[in-house]
CSV table of C-alpha atoms in Angstrom, one decimal:
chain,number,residue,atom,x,y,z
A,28,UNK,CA,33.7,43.6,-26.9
A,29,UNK,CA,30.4,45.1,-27.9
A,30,UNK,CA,29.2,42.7,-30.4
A,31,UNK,CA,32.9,42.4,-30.9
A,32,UNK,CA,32.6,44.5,-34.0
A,33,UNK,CA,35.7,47.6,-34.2
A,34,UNK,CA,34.6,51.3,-33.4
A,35,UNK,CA,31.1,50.4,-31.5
A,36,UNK,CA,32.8,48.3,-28.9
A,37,UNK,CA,33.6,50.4,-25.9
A,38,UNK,CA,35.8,47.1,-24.4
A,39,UNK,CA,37.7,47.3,-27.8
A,40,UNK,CA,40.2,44.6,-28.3
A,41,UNK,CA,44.1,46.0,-28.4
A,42,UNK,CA,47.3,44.7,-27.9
A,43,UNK,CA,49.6,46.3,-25.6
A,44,UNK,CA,52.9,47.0,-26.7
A,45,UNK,CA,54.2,46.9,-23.0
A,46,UNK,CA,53.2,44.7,-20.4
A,47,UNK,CA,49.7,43.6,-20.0
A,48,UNK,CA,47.3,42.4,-22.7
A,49,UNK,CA,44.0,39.7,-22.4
A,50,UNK,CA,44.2,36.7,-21.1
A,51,UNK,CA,42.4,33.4,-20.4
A,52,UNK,CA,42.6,32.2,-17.6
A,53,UNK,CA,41.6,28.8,-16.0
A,54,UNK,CA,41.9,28.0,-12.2
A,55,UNK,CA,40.5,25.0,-10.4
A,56,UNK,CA,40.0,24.1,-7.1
A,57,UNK,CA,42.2,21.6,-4.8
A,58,UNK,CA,41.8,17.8,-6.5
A,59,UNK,CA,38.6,19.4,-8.4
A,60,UNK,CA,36.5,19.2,-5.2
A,61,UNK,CA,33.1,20.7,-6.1
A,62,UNK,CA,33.8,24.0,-3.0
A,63,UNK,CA,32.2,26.5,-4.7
A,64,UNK,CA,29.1,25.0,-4.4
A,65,UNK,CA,29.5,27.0,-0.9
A,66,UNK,CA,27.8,30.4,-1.0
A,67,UNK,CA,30.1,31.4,1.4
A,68,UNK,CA,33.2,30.7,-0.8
A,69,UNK,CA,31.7,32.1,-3.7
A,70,UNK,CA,30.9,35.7,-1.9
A,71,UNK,CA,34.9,35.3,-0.4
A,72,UNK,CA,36.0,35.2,-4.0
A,73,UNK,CA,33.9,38.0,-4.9
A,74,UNK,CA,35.1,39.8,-2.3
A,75,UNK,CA,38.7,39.1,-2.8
A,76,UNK,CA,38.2,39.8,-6.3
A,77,UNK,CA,36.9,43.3,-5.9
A,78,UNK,CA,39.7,43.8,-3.0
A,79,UNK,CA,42.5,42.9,-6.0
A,80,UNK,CA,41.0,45.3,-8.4
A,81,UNK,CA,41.1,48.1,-6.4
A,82,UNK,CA,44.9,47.1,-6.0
A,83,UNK,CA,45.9,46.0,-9.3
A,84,UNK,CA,43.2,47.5,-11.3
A,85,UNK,CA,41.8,45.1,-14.3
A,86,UNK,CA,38.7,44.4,-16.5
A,87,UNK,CA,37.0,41.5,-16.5
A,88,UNK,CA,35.5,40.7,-20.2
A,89,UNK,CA,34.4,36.7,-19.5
A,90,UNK,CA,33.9,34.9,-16.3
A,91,UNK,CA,32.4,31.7,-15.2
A,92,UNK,CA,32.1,30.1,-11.7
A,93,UNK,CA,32.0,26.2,-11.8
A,94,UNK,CA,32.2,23.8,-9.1
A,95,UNK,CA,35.7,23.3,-9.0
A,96,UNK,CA,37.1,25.8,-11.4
A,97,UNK,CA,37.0,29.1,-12.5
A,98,UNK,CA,37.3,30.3,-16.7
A,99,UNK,CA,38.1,34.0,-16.7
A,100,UNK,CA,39.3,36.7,-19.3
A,101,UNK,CA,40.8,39.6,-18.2
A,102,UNK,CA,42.8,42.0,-19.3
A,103,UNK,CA,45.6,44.2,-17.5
A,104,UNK,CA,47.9,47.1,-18.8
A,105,UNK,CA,51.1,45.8,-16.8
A,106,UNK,CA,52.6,42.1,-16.2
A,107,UNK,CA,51.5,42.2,-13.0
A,108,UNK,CA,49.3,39.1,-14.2
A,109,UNK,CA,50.8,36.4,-11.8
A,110,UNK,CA,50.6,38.6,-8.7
A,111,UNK,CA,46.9,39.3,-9.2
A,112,UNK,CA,46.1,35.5,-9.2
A,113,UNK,CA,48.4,35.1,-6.1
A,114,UNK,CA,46.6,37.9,-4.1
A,115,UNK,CA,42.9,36.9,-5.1
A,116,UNK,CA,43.6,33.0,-4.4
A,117,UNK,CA,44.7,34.1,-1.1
A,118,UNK,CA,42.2,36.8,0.2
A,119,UNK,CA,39.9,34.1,-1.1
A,120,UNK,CA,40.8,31.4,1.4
A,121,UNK,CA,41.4,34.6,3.9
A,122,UNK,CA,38.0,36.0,3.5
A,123,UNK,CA,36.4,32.4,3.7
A,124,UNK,CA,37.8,32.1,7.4
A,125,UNK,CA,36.7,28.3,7.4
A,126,UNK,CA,38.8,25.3,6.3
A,127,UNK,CA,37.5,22.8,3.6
A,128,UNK,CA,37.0,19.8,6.2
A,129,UNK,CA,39.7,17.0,6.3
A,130,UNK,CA,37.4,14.7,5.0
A,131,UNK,CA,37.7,16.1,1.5
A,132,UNK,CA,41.4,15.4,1.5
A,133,UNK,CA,41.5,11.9,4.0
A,134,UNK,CA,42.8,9.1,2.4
A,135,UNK,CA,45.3,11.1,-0.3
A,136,UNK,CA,49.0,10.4,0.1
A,137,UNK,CA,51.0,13.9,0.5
A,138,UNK,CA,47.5,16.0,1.0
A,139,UNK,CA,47.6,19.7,1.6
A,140,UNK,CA,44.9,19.6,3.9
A,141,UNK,CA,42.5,22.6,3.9
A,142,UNK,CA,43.1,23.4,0.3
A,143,UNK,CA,40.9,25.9,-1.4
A,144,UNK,CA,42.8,26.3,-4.8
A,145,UNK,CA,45.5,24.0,-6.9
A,146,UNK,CA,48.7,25.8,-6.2
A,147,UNK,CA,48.9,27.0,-10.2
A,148,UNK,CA,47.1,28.6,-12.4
A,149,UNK,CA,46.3,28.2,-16.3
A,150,UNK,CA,47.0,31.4,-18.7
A,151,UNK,CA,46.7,31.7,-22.5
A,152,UNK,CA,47.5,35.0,-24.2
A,153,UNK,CA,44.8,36.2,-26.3
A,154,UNK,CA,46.3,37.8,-29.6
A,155,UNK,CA,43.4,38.4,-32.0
A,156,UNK,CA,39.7,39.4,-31.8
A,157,UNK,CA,38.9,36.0,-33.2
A,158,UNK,CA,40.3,34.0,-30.4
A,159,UNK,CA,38.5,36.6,-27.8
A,160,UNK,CA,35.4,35.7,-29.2
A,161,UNK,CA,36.1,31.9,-29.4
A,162,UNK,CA,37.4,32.3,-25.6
A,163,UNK,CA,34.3,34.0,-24.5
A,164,UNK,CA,32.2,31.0,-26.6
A,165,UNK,CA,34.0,28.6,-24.7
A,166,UNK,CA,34.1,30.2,-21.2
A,167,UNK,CA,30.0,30.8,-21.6
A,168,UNK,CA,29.7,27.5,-22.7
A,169,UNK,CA,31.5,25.7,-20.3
A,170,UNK,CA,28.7,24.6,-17.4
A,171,UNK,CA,26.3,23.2,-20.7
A,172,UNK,CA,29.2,21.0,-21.2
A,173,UNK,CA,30.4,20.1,-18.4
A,174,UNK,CA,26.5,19.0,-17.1
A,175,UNK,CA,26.1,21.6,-14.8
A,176,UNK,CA,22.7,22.9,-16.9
A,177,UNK,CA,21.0,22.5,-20.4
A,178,UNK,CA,21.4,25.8,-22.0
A,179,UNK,CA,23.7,28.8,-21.6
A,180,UNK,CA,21.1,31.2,-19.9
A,181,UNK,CA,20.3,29.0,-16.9
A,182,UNK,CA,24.2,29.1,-15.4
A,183,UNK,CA,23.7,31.5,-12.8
A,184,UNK,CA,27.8,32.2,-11.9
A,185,UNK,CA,28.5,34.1,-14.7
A,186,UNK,CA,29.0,37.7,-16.3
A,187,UNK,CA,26.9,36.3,-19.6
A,188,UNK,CA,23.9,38.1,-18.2
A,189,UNK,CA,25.9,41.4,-17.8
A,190,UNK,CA,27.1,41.2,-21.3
A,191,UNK,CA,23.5,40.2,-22.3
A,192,UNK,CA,22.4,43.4,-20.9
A,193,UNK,CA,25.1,45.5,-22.0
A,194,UNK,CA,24.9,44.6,-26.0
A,195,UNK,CA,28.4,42.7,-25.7
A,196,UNK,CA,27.4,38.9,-26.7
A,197,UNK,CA,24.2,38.3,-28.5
A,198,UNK,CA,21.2,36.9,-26.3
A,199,UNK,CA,20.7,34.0,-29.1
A,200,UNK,CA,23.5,32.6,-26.8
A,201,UNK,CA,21.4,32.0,-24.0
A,202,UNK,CA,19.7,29.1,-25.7
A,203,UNK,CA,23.0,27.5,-27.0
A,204,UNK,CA,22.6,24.0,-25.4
A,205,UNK,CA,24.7,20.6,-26.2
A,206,UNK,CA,23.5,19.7,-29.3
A,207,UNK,CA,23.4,23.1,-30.8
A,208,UNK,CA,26.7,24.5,-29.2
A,209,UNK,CA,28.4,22.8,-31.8
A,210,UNK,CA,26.7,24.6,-34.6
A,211,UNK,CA,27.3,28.4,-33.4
A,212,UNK,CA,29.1,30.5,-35.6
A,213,UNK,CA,30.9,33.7,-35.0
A,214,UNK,CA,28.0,35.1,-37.8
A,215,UNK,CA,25.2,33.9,-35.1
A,216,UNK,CA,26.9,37.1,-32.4
């Protein structure tokens, strides 16, 4: 996705004919609890992350670690995209080894009590180059809007930096804030 611009992009954008492709993928925490605001969660799905890849290789082109949710494009050269969610969901709660207290969950009718993730997941197919870059706008954008800081480049759980350094978005994004988020256009990469 270097600059997202065909021939100089070594992440270049393709459809696969068989199996596999990019997607978008959303995935939030039990009830939206705010849980990975625990460093020790975070690391778990790190680790469970890395474990997965190994497994059922995959690349990672977006990624940003809310709170309660997760935004993440990948892309995977099989349609093996279901059981890769499944595995890293689960080495994530394995690798924590501690339960979300009861507290979290005390009061709710029917609660699955120590819950780290909500059971689905939340996948959109990525067909063009234009709705990869849109995507990765969004994903990057996503903790300026939902509060969590005032520009882009303060968001510390995210691969925005690593595609800083490595030419892939432009670092004008870093200073995309609320009011001006609205005004980026795919010229401005």
């Amino acid at each position: 996705m270097q600059t997202m611009e065909p021939r100089k992009n070594p992440r270049m954008f393709r459809i696969y004919d068989k199996g596999g492709g990019y997607y978008s993928i959303t995935m939030n925490t039990y009830r939206r609890l705010p849980l990975f605001n625990d460093p020790e969660l975070r690391q778990a799905l790190r680790d469970a992350m890395r474990t997965v890849k190994e497994l059922l290789p995959f690349q990672t082109h977006a990624f940003v670690l809310l709170p309660d949710h997760i935004h993440w494009i990948l892309s995977i050269e099989d349609d093996e995209l279901s059981k890769r969610i499944g595995l890293i969901k689960a080495l994530t709660t394995k690798f924590y080894g501690k339960q979300p207290s009861e507290d979290r969950t005390k009061g709710y009718k029917n609660a699955r009590r120590h819950s780290i993730w909500q059971p689905r997941f939340y996948e959109k197919t990525i067909r063009s180059e234009k709705q990869l870059y849109d995507e990765t706008l969004y994903i990057y954008t996503n903790p300026v809007h939902h509060g969590h800081c005032k520009k882009v480049g303060d968001w510390p759980w995210s691969s925005f930096h690593r595609d800083v350094r490595l030419g892939v978005v432009p670092e004008s994004w870093a200073h995309i804030s609320m009011d001006k988020k609205t005004t980026v256009r795919r010229e401005d990469r």
